[in-house]
Coordinates of C-alpha atoms in Angstrom, one line a residue:
X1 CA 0.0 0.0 0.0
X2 CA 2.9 2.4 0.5
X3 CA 4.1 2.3 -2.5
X4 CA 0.7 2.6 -4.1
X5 CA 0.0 5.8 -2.0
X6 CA 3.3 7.2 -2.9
X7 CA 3.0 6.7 -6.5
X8 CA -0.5 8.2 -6.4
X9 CA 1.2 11.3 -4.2
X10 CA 3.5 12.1 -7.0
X11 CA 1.2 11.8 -9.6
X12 CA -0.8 14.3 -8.0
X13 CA 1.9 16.6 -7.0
X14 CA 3.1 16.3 -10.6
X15 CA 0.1 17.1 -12.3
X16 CA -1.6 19.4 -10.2
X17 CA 0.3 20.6 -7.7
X18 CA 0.0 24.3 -9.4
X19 CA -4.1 23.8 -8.3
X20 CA -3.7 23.5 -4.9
X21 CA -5.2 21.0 -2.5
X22 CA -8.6 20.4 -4.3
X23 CA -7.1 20.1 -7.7
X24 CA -4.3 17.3 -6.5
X25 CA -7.6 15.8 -5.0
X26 CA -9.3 15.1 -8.1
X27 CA -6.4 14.2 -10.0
X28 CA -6.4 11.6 -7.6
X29 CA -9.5 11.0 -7.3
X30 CA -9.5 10.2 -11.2
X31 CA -6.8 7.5 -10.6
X32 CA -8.8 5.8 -8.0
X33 CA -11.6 6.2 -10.6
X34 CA -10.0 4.5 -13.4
X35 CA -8.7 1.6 -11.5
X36 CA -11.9 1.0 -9.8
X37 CA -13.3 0.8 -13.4
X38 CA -10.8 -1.6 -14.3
X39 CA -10.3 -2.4 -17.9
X40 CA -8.5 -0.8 -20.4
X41 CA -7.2 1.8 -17.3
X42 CA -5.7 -1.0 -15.5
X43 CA -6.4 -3.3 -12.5
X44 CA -5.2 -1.2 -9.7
X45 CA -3.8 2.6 -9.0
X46 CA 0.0 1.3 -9.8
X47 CA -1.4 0.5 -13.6
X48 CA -3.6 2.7 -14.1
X49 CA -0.4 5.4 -13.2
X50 CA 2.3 3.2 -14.6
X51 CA 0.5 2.8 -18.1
X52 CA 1.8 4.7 -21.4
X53 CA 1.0 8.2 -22.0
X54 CA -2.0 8.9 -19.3
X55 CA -0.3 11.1 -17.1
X56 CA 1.7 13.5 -18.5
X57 CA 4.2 14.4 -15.4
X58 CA 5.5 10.0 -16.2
X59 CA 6.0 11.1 -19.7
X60 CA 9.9 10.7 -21.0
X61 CA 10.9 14.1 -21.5
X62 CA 8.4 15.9 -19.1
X63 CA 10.0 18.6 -17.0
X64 CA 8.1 17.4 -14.3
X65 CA 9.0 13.8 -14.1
X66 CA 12.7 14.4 -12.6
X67 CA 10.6 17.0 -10.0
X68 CA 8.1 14.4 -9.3
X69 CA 11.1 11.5 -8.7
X70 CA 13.0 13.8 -6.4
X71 CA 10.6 15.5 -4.3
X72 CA 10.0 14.9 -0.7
X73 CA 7.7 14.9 1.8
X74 CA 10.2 18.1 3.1
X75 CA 8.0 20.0 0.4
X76 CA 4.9 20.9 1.8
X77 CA 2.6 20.6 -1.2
X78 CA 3.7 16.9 -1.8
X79 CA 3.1 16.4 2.0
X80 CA -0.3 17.2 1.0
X81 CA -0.6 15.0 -1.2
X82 CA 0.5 12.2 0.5
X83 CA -2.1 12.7 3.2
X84 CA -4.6 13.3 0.5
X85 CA -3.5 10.0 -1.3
X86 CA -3.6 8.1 1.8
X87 CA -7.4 9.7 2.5
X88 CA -8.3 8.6 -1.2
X89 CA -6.7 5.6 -0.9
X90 CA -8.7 4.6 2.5
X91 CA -12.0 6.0 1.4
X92 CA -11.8 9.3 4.0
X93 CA -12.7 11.8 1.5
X94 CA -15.6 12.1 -0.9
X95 CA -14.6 12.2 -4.7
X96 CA -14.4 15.7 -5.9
X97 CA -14.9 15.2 -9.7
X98 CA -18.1 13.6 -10.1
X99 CA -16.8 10.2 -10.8
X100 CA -14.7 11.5 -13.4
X101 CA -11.8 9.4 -15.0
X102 CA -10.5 12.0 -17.7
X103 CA -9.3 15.2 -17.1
X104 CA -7.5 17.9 -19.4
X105 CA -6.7 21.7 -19.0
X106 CA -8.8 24.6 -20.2
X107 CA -5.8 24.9 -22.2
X108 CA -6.5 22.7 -24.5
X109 CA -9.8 20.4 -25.9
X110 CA -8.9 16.6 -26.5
X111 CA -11.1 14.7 -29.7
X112 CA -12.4 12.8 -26.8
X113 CA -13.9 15.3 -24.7
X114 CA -16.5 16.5 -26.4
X115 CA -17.9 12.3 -26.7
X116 CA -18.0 12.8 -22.5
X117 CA -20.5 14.6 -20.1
X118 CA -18.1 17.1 -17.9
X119 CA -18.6 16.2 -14.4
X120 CA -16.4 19.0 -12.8
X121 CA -14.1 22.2 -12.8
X122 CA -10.9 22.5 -10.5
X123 CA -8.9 25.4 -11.1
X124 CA -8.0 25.4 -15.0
X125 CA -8.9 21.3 -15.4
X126 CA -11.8 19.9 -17.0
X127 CA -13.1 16.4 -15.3
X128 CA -15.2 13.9 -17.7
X129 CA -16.6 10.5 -17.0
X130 CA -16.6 8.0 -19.7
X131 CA -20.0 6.2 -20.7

């Protein structure tokens, strides 16, 4: 379970550690959703965050994956979302996204999203839940 939880943290931190607590929530919240679902997301939270090209902060080349690998628990924010992980992870805290398992930011519109019904807004993501 540790490492589960800590691979979820980073994820979180990774992604959405520039939306503050509630947005690392539903990024995590998201994970939890898509392993849940099983399938083509994976089995459990390790593969549904392990699998090619889902997350962007894992991807080769990110600026944020050497961030994510290094950071500790010394940096407040990923403290946070360790605890938040953990809560996710234990069922503690109600899932901010509306059941969502896809998420992009306002930045940019995915082909896929506009096949979804948007559950949610956190900070400058867009939450959807697949049929």
């Amino acid at each position: 379970m540790k490492n589960t939880i800590d691979l979820m943290a980073r994820t979180m931190w990774g992604e959405g550690r520039n939306q503050g607590k509630a947005g690392m929530l539903a990024i995590g919240n998201v994970i939890k959703n898509r392993a849940d679902r099983g399938g083509w997301f994976g089995r459990s939270v390790v593969d549904v965050i392990t699998k090619d090209m889902q997350f962007s902060a894992w991807n080769i080349g990110d600026p944020n994956r050497a961030k994510m690998m290094a950071v500790t628990d010394k940096d407040p924010q990923f403290a946070e979302a360790l605890r938040l992980a953990n809560q996710i992870m234990t069922g503690k805290v109600a899932d901010n996204t509306g059941g969502a398992d896809h998420y992009h930011t306002a930045a940019i519109l995915p082909y896929w999203a506009s096949d979804m019904p948007k559950t949610a807004i956190v900070g400058d993501h867009i939450f959807y839940r697949s049929a």
